[in-house]
Amino acid sequence: MSLRPAPVPSVPEETARVAHAAFPHGHPHLRMRDEFPRFFEDEQFRALFAHRGRPADAPWRLALVSVLQYAEGLSDRQAADAVRRCLDWKYLLGLELTDPGFDFTLLCDFRDRLLAGSAELLLFETLLTCFRERKLLHARGPQRTDATHVLAAIRLLNRLESVGETLRHTLNVLATVAPDWLRAHCRPEWVERYEQRFEEERLPESARERDALAATIGADGVALLTALYGPTGPEWLRQVPAVAVLRQVWVQQYYREETAGGCRLRWRTENELPPAPQRIISPYDPEARFGQKRRVAWGGYKVHFTETCEPDLPVLITDVQTTPPLTGDHETVPAIHAALAARDLLPAAHLVDGGYVEAGVLVSSQEDHQVDLVGPPREDTTWQAREGTGFTAREFQIRWEEQVAVCPQGEKSSAWAEKQERGKPVIQVSFALTTCRGCPSRERCTRAVNAGRKLTLHPEKEDRALQAARARRATPEFAESYKVRAGIEGTHAQGVRRCGLRRCRYVGARKVHLQHLLTAAALNFVRVAAWLMDAKRSRTRVSAFTRLMAPAAAG
Ligand code: SF4
């Protein structure tokens, strides 16, 4: 398809007349079109289309429909239908009342073009620019971030189901892309074994039978992989994604061991499995991962929204990050700040929960972007701190220049070593056993039998930043200013209820990220529309009982 860029037309006279008659008190979509006559323009999408071919439908309209689609939680088919039948959409899109719209498949094609052209951010950022020009958004105001879990478009499988479904999926793909090759290499018994979905109810119950089935599936997979990767296997078939996933899953789940009778394929034990962040949980979305937070376990992704939180402006999402579920929240902070810096939307204060506050991130936020990361830092979890009677690291005087620590008994440390712990630099400070052995405060300081006290410190800047964050947390000002962070829970709730944020519409990390960007663009659109219509912002609901008892509790 080729693009012939055309200017965004004004709203047709008849459409405007009927719309204003039908909505005498105004409508958010009408107001948005009057306030922002041009959100998108065809020229922005030129790189996504070929120079020759059938002329494409106006991409500025497809972009706006994509945002509206998420704002109203519609499928592609429903969105294309809304273009035909909704007066407010016609007004916003500048269409005649008689316009028949477009085929719904164009929306999928448009998203594919955005992904192929690495233009996922285009819609989200263009809206932000419009709102910024309208002075609804500015840099250095406070912002807040939080994450929520997102379920992949898959069902969760146990190990046996997973290997069975992986092989079944590969056979189905090969049956489509290389039917003759598969017919020549398929074993007769595979037809019955991989005809139906692998579901727990149909699988054997006893451990012995399950192990036997796992071994059979494993052997079948090896036979197929041997044919594919053998000297006569077609090179191009190895590039098929389902084949690569089969190979990866077999490496993750099976172990080939030498026995007296030859080679044996067996399940890997739990200890031999790769860590959860690397483990494929379904062949239908190989990038989805298992996640767990407190009592919630899921297969899929995690999305981090960052938004403004100023009382006299609409709350607008300024950044979206999609990560695997087990990626630490603090690991996303540098990416969030880099993205906000690129948009010139860095906040002065960034409110986050405890998961984002880490000593290194506190320093890099301040040094690289002059952002004050505000949140409750992780507390000291050593037994000395937990029991409240021991000597924590804070009771020691640290002389950074001399590389010496002085303990509460006035003794100096004997060793100071820089090390790496979980990929991060730390400093290990040790006191000599001869110093600690006869110490009258030993019981409060260390429980090591054959060693003196050891301290693990962050590097100086990080340690100071962490201590400052802990001290700030104890102040009443922190409690007051931190209250607004909780408001972002409402954004997640709005995204889930209005845009279907909790479940992935698509498969694969990039497409899921595009879904999250469209969700954020839609929420921003809806919020600005509500702002322009002077709608009151929702407040946290308080139960009738709490309201009734509030005066008594205060007294
Ligand atoms: S146990 Fe060692 S480090 Fe701890 S207070 Fe006594 S002398 Fe100091």
Coordinates of C-alpha atoms and ligand atoms in Angstrom, one line a residue:
M1 CA 0.0 0.0 0.0
S2 CA 1.2 3.5 -0.8
L3 CA 0.5 6.7 1.0
R4 CA -0.7 9.9 -0.6
P5 CA -0.6 12.4 2.3
A6 CA -3.7 14.6 2.4
P7 CA -4.4 17.4 4.9
V8 CA -6.8 16.7 7.8
P9 CA -10.2 17.9 6.5
S10 CA -12.5 20.0 8.6
V11 CA -15.7 18.5 10.0
P12 CA -18.3 18.2 7.2
E13 CA -21.1 20.8 7.6
E14 CA -23.9 18.3 7.8
T15 CA -22.0 16.1 10.3
A16 CA -21.4 19.2 12.5
R17 CA -25.0 20.3 12.3
V18 CA -26.4 16.9 13.3
A19 CA -23.8 16.4 16.0
H20 CA -24.4 19.7 17.7
A21 CA -28.2 19.2 17.5
A22 CA -27.8 15.6 19.0
F23 CA -25.5 16.8 21.8
P24 CA -26.8 20.2 22.9
H25 CA -24.8 20.0 26.1
G26 CA -21.6 19.0 24.3
H27 CA -19.8 15.7 24.1
P28 CA -16.2 14.9 25.0
H29 CA -15.3 13.8 21.5
L30 CA -16.8 16.9 19.9
R31 CA -14.9 19.0 22.4
M32 CA -11.7 17.2 21.7
R33 CA -12.1 17.8 17.9
D34 CA -12.8 21.5 18.4
E35 CA -9.9 21.9 20.8
F36 CA -7.4 19.7 18.8
P37 CA -8.3 19.8 15.1
R38 CA -5.2 17.8 14.2
F39 CA -3.9 15.2 16.6
F40 CA -2.2 13.2 13.8
E41 CA -1.3 14.0 10.2
D42 CA -0.6 11.6 7.3
E43 CA 2.9 13.0 6.8
Q44 CA 3.9 11.4 10.2
F45 CA 3.3 7.9 8.8
R46 CA 5.0 8.3 5.4
A47 CA 7.9 6.0 6.3
L48 CA 5.5 3.2 7.2
F49 CA 4.1 2.9 3.7
A50 CA 5.5 1.9 0.3
H51 CA 6.1 4.4 -2.5
R52 CA 3.9 2.4 -4.9
G53 CA 0.8 0.4 -4.7
R54 CA -2.9 0.7 -3.8
P55 CA -3.5 4.0 -1.9
A56 CA -3.9 3.4 1.8
D57 CA -6.7 4.7 4.0
A58 CA -5.8 8.0 5.8
P59 CA -3.4 6.8 8.5
W60 CA -4.2 9.8 10.7
R61 CA -7.7 8.4 10.9
L62 CA -6.5 4.9 11.7
A63 CA -4.3 6.3 14.4
L64 CA -7.2 8.1 16.0
V65 CA -9.5 5.1 15.7
S66 CA -6.8 3.0 17.4
V67 CA -6.8 5.4 20.3
L68 CA -10.6 5.5 20.5
Q69 CA -10.8 1.8 20.2
Y70 CA -8.8 1.4 23.4
A71 CA -10.6 4.3 25.1
E72 CA -13.8 2.4 24.7
G73 CA -12.4 -1.2 25.1
L74 CA -13.5 -2.3 21.6
S75 CA -12.2 -5.1 19.3
D76 CA -11.0 -4.2 15.8
R77 CA -14.4 -5.3 14.4
Q78 CA -16.3 -3.2 16.9
A79 CA -14.1 -0.2 16.4
A80 CA -14.6 -0.3 12.6
D81 CA -18.3 -0.6 13.2
A82 CA -18.3 2.4 15.6
V83 CA -16.7 4.5 12.8
R84 CA -19.8 3.6 10.7
R85 CA -22.5 4.1 13.3
C86 CA -21.3 6.6 16.0
L87 CA -22.0 10.3 15.4
D88 CA -19.4 11.5 17.8
W89 CA -16.7 9.3 16.1
K90 CA -17.7 10.7 12.7
Y91 CA -17.4 14.2 14.1
L92 CA -14.0 13.5 15.6
L93 CA -12.8 11.8 12.4
G94 CA -14.2 14.5 10.1
L95 CA -16.4 12.0 8.2
E96 CA -19.6 12.5 6.3
L97 CA -22.7 11.0 7.9
T98 CA -23.0 8.6 5.0
D99 CA -19.3 7.5 5.1
P100 CA -19.1 3.6 5.2
G101 CA -15.9 3.5 7.1
F102 CA -13.2 0.9 6.5
D103 CA -12.6 -2.8 6.8
F104 CA -11.7 -3.8 10.4
T105 CA -8.6 -5.7 9.2
L106 CA -6.9 -2.3 8.4
L107 CA -6.5 -1.7 12.1
C108 CA -4.4 -4.9 12.5
D109 CA -2.4 -3.9 9.4
F110 CA -1.8 -0.5 10.8
R111 CA -0.5 -1.9 14.1
D112 CA 1.8 -4.2 12.1
R113 CA 3.1 -1.2 10.2
L114 CA 3.9 0.6 13.4
L115 CA 5.8 -2.4 14.7
A116 CA 7.6 -3.0 11.4
G117 CA 8.6 0.7 11.3
S118 CA 9.7 0.7 15.0
A119 CA 7.1 3.5 15.4
E120 CA 5.3 2.0 18.5
L121 CA 5.7 5.3 20.4
L122 CA 4.4 7.5 17.7
L123 CA 0.8 7.7 18.7
F124 CA 1.5 8.0 22.5
E125 CA 4.1 10.7 22.0
T126 CA 2.2 12.7 19.5
L127 CA -0.7 13.0 21.9
L128 CA 1.7 14.0 24.7
T129 CA 3.1 16.8 22.4
C130 CA -0.5 18.1 21.7
F131 CA -1.3 18.2 25.4
R132 CA 2.0 19.8 26.2
E133 CA 1.4 22.6 23.6
R134 CA -2.0 23.1 25.2
K135 CA -0.1 23.6 28.6
L136 CA -1.7 20.5 30.2
L137 CA 1.7 19.0 30.8
H138 CA 5.1 20.3 31.7
A139 CA 8.5 19.1 32.9
R140 CA 9.7 19.2 36.5
G141 CA 6.3 18.7 38.1
P142 CA 5.9 15.7 40.4
Q143 CA 5.2 12.3 38.8
R144 CA 4.5 8.8 40.2
T145 CA 5.2 5.3 38.9
D146 CA 3.7 1.9 39.7
A147 CA 3.4 -1.5 38.0
T148 CA 0.7 -4.0 37.6
H149 CA 0.6 -7.6 36.3
V150 CA -0.7 -8.4 32.8
L151 CA -1.8 -11.9 31.9
A152 CA -0.5 -13.3 28.6
A153 CA -3.0 -14.5 26.0
I154 CA -2.2 -18.1 26.9
R155 CA -3.5 -20.7 29.4
L156 CA -1.0 -21.7 32.2
L157 CA 0.4 -25.1 31.6
N158 CA 2.1 -27.6 33.9
R159 CA 5.4 -29.1 32.7
L160 CA 3.8 -32.1 31.0
E161 CA 1.2 -30.0 29.3
S162 CA 3.9 -27.6 28.2
V163 CA 6.1 -30.1 26.5
G164 CA 3.2 -31.9 24.9
E165 CA 1.7 -28.6 23.6
T166 CA 5.1 -27.4 22.4
L167 CA 5.5 -30.5 20.2
R168 CA 1.9 -30.3 19.1
H169 CA 2.2 -26.7 18.2
T170 CA 5.4 -27.4 16.2
L171 CA 3.6 -30.2 14.3
N172 CA 0.7 -27.9 13.5
V173 CA 3.0 -25.2 12.2
L174 CA 5.0 -27.7 10.1
A175 CA 1.8 -29.1 8.7
T176 CA 1.1 -25.6 7.4
V177 CA 4.5 -24.5 6.2
A178 CA 6.0 -27.8 5.1
P179 CA 3.2 -30.4 4.7
D180 CA 5.2 -32.7 2.4
W181 CA 8.3 -32.7 4.5
L182 CA 6.2 -33.5 7.6
R183 CA 4.3 -36.3 5.9
A184 CA 7.6 -37.9 5.1
H185 CA 9.0 -37.6 8.6
C186 CA 5.9 -38.1 10.8
R187 CA 5.6 -41.3 12.8
P188 CA 2.2 -43.0 12.6
E189 CA 1.7 -42.9 16.4
W190 CA 2.1 -39.1 16.5
V191 CA -1.3 -38.7 14.8
E192 CA -3.2 -40.0 17.8
R193 CA -0.8 -38.7 20.4
Y194 CA -0.8 -35.0 19.2
E195 CA -4.2 -34.8 17.7
Q196 CA -5.9 -33.2 20.8
R197 CA -4.8 -30.5 23.2
F198 CA -2.8 -31.7 26.2
E199 CA -5.0 -31.0 29.2
E200 CA -4.6 -32.1 32.7
E201 CA -7.9 -34.0 32.8
R202 CA -6.7 -36.3 30.0
L203 CA -3.2 -36.9 31.4
P204 CA -2.4 -39.9 33.6
E205 CA -2.5 -39.4 37.4
S206 CA 0.2 -41.7 38.6
A207 CA 3.8 -40.3 38.8
R208 CA 5.2 -43.4 37.0
E209 CA 2.8 -43.1 34.0
R210 CA 3.4 -39.3 33.8
D211 CA 7.2 -39.9 33.8
A212 CA 6.7 -42.5 31.0
L213 CA 4.6 -40.0 29.0
A214 CA 7.2 -37.3 29.5
A215 CA 9.9 -39.6 28.2
T216 CA 7.7 -40.6 25.2
I217 CA 7.1 -36.9 24.3
G218 CA 10.8 -36.2 24.9
A219 CA 11.8 -39.0 22.5
D220 CA 9.3 -37.8 19.9
G221 CA 10.7 -34.3 20.1
V222 CA 14.2 -35.5 19.7
A223 CA 13.2 -37.5 16.7
L224 CA 11.7 -34.5 15.1
L225 CA 14.6 -32.2 15.9
T226 CA 17.1 -34.8 14.6
A227 CA 15.2 -34.9 11.3
L228 CA 15.1 -31.0 11.2
Y229 CA 18.7 -30.5 12.2
G230 CA 20.2 -33.6 10.5
P231 CA 22.2 -33.3 7.2
T232 CA 19.1 -33.7 5.1
G233 CA 16.9 -31.3 7.1
P234 CA 16.0 -28.2 5.1
E235 CA 17.9 -25.1 6.3
W236 CA 14.9 -22.8 6.0
L237 CA 12.8 -25.0 8.3
R238 CA 15.2 -24.4 11.2
Q239 CA 14.4 -20.7 10.9
V240 CA 10.7 -21.3 11.6
P241 CA 10.1 -19.8 15.1
A242 CA 8.1 -22.8 16.4
V243 CA 11.0 -25.1 15.6
A244 CA 13.4 -22.8 17.5
V245 CA 11.0 -22.8 20.5
L246 CA 10.8 -26.6 20.4
R247 CA 14.5 -26.8 20.5
Q248 CA 14.8 -24.3 23.4
V249 CA 12.0 -26.0 25.4
W250 CA 13.7 -29.4 25.0
V251 CA 17.0 -28.0 26.2
Q252 CA 15.3 -26.4 29.2
Q253 CA 13.1 -29.4 30.2
Y254 CA 15.1 -32.6 29.2
Y255 CA 18.5 -33.9 30.0
R256 CA 20.3 -36.5 27.9
E257 CA 22.4 -38.7 30.1
E258 CA 24.7 -41.6 29.3
T259 CA 23.8 -44.9 30.9
A260 CA 25.2 -48.4 30.8
G261 CA 22.5 -49.2 28.2
G262 CA 23.2 -46.2 26.0
C263 CA 21.6 -42.7 26.0
R264 CA 18.6 -41.8 28.1
L265 CA 16.4 -38.7 28.0
R266 CA 15.0 -37.7 31.3
W267 CA 13.2 -34.8 32.9
R268 CA 15.4 -32.2 34.4
T269 CA 15.0 -32.1 38.2
E270 CA 13.7 -28.8 39.7
N271 CA 17.2 -27.8 40.5
E272 CA 18.4 -28.4 37.0
L273 CA 15.7 -26.2 35.4
P274 CA 16.8 -22.7 34.2
P275 CA 15.7 -19.8 36.4
A276 CA 12.2 -18.6 36.0
P277 CA 13.1 -15.4 34.1
Q278 CA 14.5 -17.6 31.3
R279 CA 12.0 -20.4 31.3
I280 CA 9.5 -20.6 28.4
I281 CA 6.0 -21.3 29.9
S282 CA 4.0 -21.7 26.7
P283 CA 4.8 -22.2 23.0
Y284 CA 2.0 -19.8 22.1
D285 CA 3.8 -16.9 23.6
P286 CA 7.4 -17.8 24.1
E287 CA 8.3 -14.4 25.6
A288 CA 5.7 -14.6 28.4
R289 CA 7.2 -15.6 31.7
F290 CA 6.0 -16.8 35.1
G291 CA 5.6 -14.1 37.7
Q292 CA 4.6 -14.0 41.4
K293 CA 4.0 -11.1 43.7
R294 CA 2.8 -11.9 47.2
R295 CA -0.3 -14.1 46.6
V296 CA -0.7 -13.3 42.9
A297 CA 0.9 -15.7 40.5
W298 CA 0.5 -15.3 36.7
G299 CA 2.0 -16.0 33.3
G300 CA 2.7 -12.9 31.2
Y301 CA 4.3 -9.5 31.7
K302 CA 4.4 -6.4 34.0
V303 CA 3.5 -2.9 32.9
H304 CA 4.9 0.2 34.6
F305 CA 2.9 3.5 34.1
T306 CA 4.4 6.8 35.1
E307 CA 2.1 9.8 35.3
T308 CA 1.8 13.4 36.4
C309 CA 0.1 14.1 39.7
E310 CA -0.5 17.8 40.0
P311 CA -3.8 18.9 41.6
D312 CA -4.6 21.7 39.1
L313 CA -3.9 19.7 35.8
P314 CA -5.2 16.5 34.3
V315 CA -3.3 13.4 35.4
L316 CA -1.5 12.2 32.3
I317 CA 0.6 9.1 31.7
T318 CA 4.1 10.2 30.6
D319 CA 5.9 6.8 30.2
V320 CA 5.1 3.1 29.7
Q321 CA 7.5 0.2 30.3
T322 CA 6.6 -3.4 29.7
T323 CA 8.9 -5.9 31.4
P324 CA 9.1 -9.6 32.2
P325 CA 7.3 -10.2 35.5
L326 CA 10.3 -11.0 37.6
T327 CA 12.4 -8.0 36.5
G328 CA 12.9 -5.9 39.7
D329 CA 10.9 -2.6 39.8
H330 CA 14.1 -0.7 40.6
E331 CA 15.7 -2.0 37.4
T332 CA 13.2 -0.1 35.3
V333 CA 13.9 3.3 36.9
P334 CA 16.9 4.2 34.6
A335 CA 14.8 3.3 31.5
I336 CA 11.9 5.4 32.8
H337 CA 14.2 8.4 33.4
A338 CA 15.9 8.1 30.1
A339 CA 12.6 8.0 28.2
L340 CA 11.3 11.0 30.2
A341 CA 14.5 12.9 29.5
A342 CA 14.2 12.2 25.8
R343 CA 10.6 13.7 26.0
D344 CA 11.9 16.6 28.2
L345 CA 9.4 15.5 30.8
L346 CA 11.6 14.6 33.7
P347 CA 10.0 15.3 37.1
A348 CA 11.7 17.0 40.0
A349 CA 10.2 14.5 42.5
H350 CA 9.4 11.0 41.4
L351 CA 7.1 9.1 43.8
V352 CA 7.5 5.4 43.9
D353 CA 6.8 2.4 46.2
G354 CA 9.5 0.5 48.0
G355 CA 10.3 -1.9 45.1
Y356 CA 11.8 1.0 43.0
V357 CA 14.0 2.4 45.8
E358 CA 17.4 1.0 45.7
A359 CA 20.7 2.6 46.8
G360 CA 22.3 2.7 43.3
V361 CA 19.1 4.0 41.7
L362 CA 18.7 6.8 44.3
V363 CA 22.2 8.1 43.3
S364 CA 21.9 7.7 39.5
S365 CA 18.4 9.4 39.5
Q366 CA 19.9 12.4 41.2
E367 CA 23.3 12.5 39.4
D368 CA 22.1 11.7 35.9
H369 CA 18.7 13.4 35.8
Q370 CA 18.5 15.6 38.9
V371 CA 15.4 13.6 39.9
D372 CA 14.6 13.1 43.6
L373 CA 13.3 9.5 43.9
V374 CA 10.9 9.6 46.8
G375 CA 9.8 6.3 48.4
P376 CA 10.2 4.0 51.4
P377 CA 13.7 2.4 51.1
R378 CA 14.1 -1.2 52.1
E379 CA 14.6 -1.6 55.8
D380 CA 17.7 -3.2 57.4
T381 CA 16.8 -6.9 57.7
T382 CA 19.7 -8.1 59.7
W383 CA 19.0 -9.8 63.0
Q384 CA 20.6 -6.9 64.8
A385 CA 17.9 -4.5 63.3
R386 CA 15.0 -7.0 63.6
E387 CA 15.5 -7.7 67.2
G388 CA 16.1 -4.0 68.0
T389 CA 18.8 -4.6 70.6
G390 CA 21.8 -5.4 68.3
F391 CA 24.5 -3.1 66.8
T392 CA 23.3 -2.4 63.2
A393 CA 25.7 -0.9 60.7
R394 CA 24.4 2.5 61.7
E395 CA 26.0 2.2 65.1
F396 CA 29.4 2.0 63.4
Q397 CA 31.3 5.1 62.5
I398 CA 32.4 4.8 58.8
R399 CA 35.6 6.7 57.9
W400 CA 35.3 6.5 54.1
E401 CA 38.6 8.3 53.3
E402 CA 40.6 6.0 55.7
Q403 CA 38.6 2.9 54.7
V404 CA 38.0 2.0 58.3
A405 CA 35.0 1.4 60.4
V406 CA 34.9 2.1 64.2
C407 CA 32.6 -0.1 66.2
P408 CA 30.5 1.0 69.3
Q409 CA 33.4 -0.3 71.5
G410 CA 35.8 2.1 69.8
E411 CA 37.7 -0.7 68.0
K412 CA 38.8 -0.3 64.4
S413 CA 38.1 -2.7 61.5
S414 CA 40.9 -4.9 60.3
A415 CA 40.0 -5.4 56.6
W416 CA 38.1 -3.3 54.0
A417 CA 37.4 -5.1 50.6
E418 CA 35.5 -4.1 47.6
K419 CA 33.4 -7.0 46.2
Q420 CA 30.5 -7.7 43.8
E421 CA 27.3 -9.0 45.2
R422 CA 24.5 -10.0 42.8
G423 CA 26.3 -7.9 40.1
K424 CA 26.5 -4.8 42.3
P425 CA 29.6 -3.4 44.0
V426 CA 29.6 -3.6 47.8
I427 CA 32.2 -3.1 50.5
Q428 CA 32.9 -5.8 53.1
V429 CA 34.3 -4.6 56.3
S430 CA 35.7 -7.1 58.8
F431 CA 36.8 -6.9 62.5
A432 CA 39.5 -9.3 63.7
L433 CA 38.5 -12.3 65.7
T434 CA 41.1 -11.4 68.3
T435 CA 39.4 -8.0 68.7
C436 CA 35.9 -9.3 69.1
R437 CA 36.5 -12.5 71.1
G438 CA 36.8 -10.8 74.4
C439 CA 34.4 -7.9 73.8
P440 CA 31.8 -7.4 76.5
S441 CA 29.2 -6.4 73.8
R442 CA 29.8 -9.3 71.6
E443 CA 26.3 -10.8 72.1
R444 CA 24.8 -7.6 70.8
C445 CA 27.1 -7.4 67.8
T446 CA 27.8 -10.8 66.2
R447 CA 26.8 -14.5 66.5
A448 CA 29.7 -15.8 64.4
V449 CA 31.6 -18.4 66.4
N450 CA 35.0 -18.3 64.6
A451 CA 35.0 -14.8 63.1
G452 CA 34.8 -11.2 64.1
R453 CA 32.0 -8.9 63.1
K454 CA 31.5 -8.3 59.4
L455 CA 29.6 -5.4 57.8
T456 CA 28.4 -5.2 54.2
L457 CA 28.1 -1.6 53.0
H458 CA 27.1 0.1 49.8
P459 CA 29.7 2.3 48.2
E460 CA 29.9 5.7 49.9
K461 CA 27.5 7.8 47.7
E462 CA 24.9 5.0 47.7
D463 CA 25.2 4.4 51.4
R464 CA 24.7 8.1 52.2
A465 CA 21.7 8.3 49.8
L466 CA 20.1 5.2 51.4
Q467 CA 20.6 6.6 54.9
A468 CA 19.1 10.0 53.8
A469 CA 16.1 8.2 52.3
R470 CA 15.6 6.2 55.5
A471 CA 15.8 9.3 57.6
R472 CA 13.4 11.2 55.4
R473 CA 10.9 8.4 55.6
A474 CA 10.6 8.9 59.3
T475 CA 9.5 12.5 58.9
P476 CA 5.8 13.7 58.9
E477 CA 6.5 15.7 55.7
F478 CA 7.3 12.5 53.9
A479 CA 4.1 10.9 55.0
E480 CA 2.1 13.9 53.7
S481 CA 3.9 14.3 50.4
Y482 CA 3.9 10.6 49.7
K483 CA 0.1 10.3 50.0
V484 CA -0.4 11.2 46.3
R485 CA 1.6 8.2 45.1
A486 CA -1.4 5.9 45.9
G487 CA -3.5 7.7 43.2
I488 CA -1.8 5.6 40.5
E489 CA -3.7 2.6 41.7
G490 CA -6.7 4.4 40.1
T491 CA -4.9 4.5 36.8
H492 CA -4.4 0.7 36.8
A493 CA -8.1 0.2 37.8
Q494 CA -9.2 2.6 35.0
G495 CA -6.9 0.8 32.5
V496 CA -8.2 -2.6 33.5
R497 CA -11.9 -1.7 33.5
R498 CA -11.9 0.6 30.5
C499 CA -9.2 -0.7 28.2
G500 CA -8.8 -4.4 29.2
L501 CA -5.3 -3.8 30.5
R502 CA -5.2 -7.0 32.7
R503 CA -5.1 -9.3 29.7
C504 CA -2.9 -9.2 26.6
R505 CA -4.7 -8.8 23.3
Y506 CA -1.7 -9.8 21.4
V507 CA 1.2 -12.3 21.5
G508 CA 4.9 -11.3 22.0
A509 CA 6.6 -8.6 24.1
R510 CA 6.6 -6.0 21.3
K511 CA 3.0 -6.3 20.5
V512 CA 2.1 -6.3 24.2
H513 CA 4.1 -3.2 24.7
L514 CA 2.2 -1.5 21.8
Q515 CA -1.0 -2.5 23.6
H516 CA 0.2 -0.8 26.7
L517 CA 1.2 2.4 24.8
L518 CA -2.2 2.5 23.1
T519 CA -3.8 2.0 26.5
A520 CA -1.8 4.9 27.9
A521 CA -2.7 7.1 24.9
A522 CA -6.4 6.2 25.3
L523 CA -6.4 7.0 29.0
N524 CA -4.7 10.4 28.3
F525 CA -7.2 11.1 25.6
V526 CA -10.1 10.3 27.9
R527 CA -8.7 12.3 30.8
V528 CA -8.1 15.4 28.7
A529 CA -11.6 15.1 27.3
A530 CA -13.0 14.9 30.8
W531 CA -10.8 17.9 31.9
L532 CA -12.1 20.0 29.0
M533 CA -15.7 19.0 29.8
D534 CA -15.0 20.1 33.4
A535 CA -15.7 16.7 34.9
K536 CA -14.8 16.3 38.5
R537 CA -11.9 14.0 39.2
S538 CA -12.9 10.8 41.1
R539 CA -11.8 10.6 44.7
T540 CA -11.0 7.6 46.7
R541 CA -14.2 6.1 47.9
V542 CA -14.9 6.1 51.6
S543 CA -17.4 3.6 53.1
A544 CA -20.6 4.9 54.8
F545 CA -19.3 3.4 58.1
T546 CA -15.9 5.1 57.9
R547 CA -17.7 8.4 57.1
L548 CA -20.0 8.0 60.0
M549 CA -17.2 7.2 62.4
A550 CA -14.7 9.7 61.2
P551 CA -15.6 12.5 63.6
A552 CA -15.5 10.0 66.6
A553 CA -12.1 8.7 65.4
A554 CA -10.7 12.2 65.1
G555 CA -12.0 13.1 68.5
Ligands
SF4_1 S1 32.1 -7.6 68.8 FE1 33.9 -6.6 67.8 S2 33.0 -5.2 66.4 FE2 31.4 -5.8 67.8 S3 31.5 -4.2 69.3 FE3 32.7 -5.8 70.1 S4 34.8 -5.4 69.3 FE4 33.4 -4.1 68.2

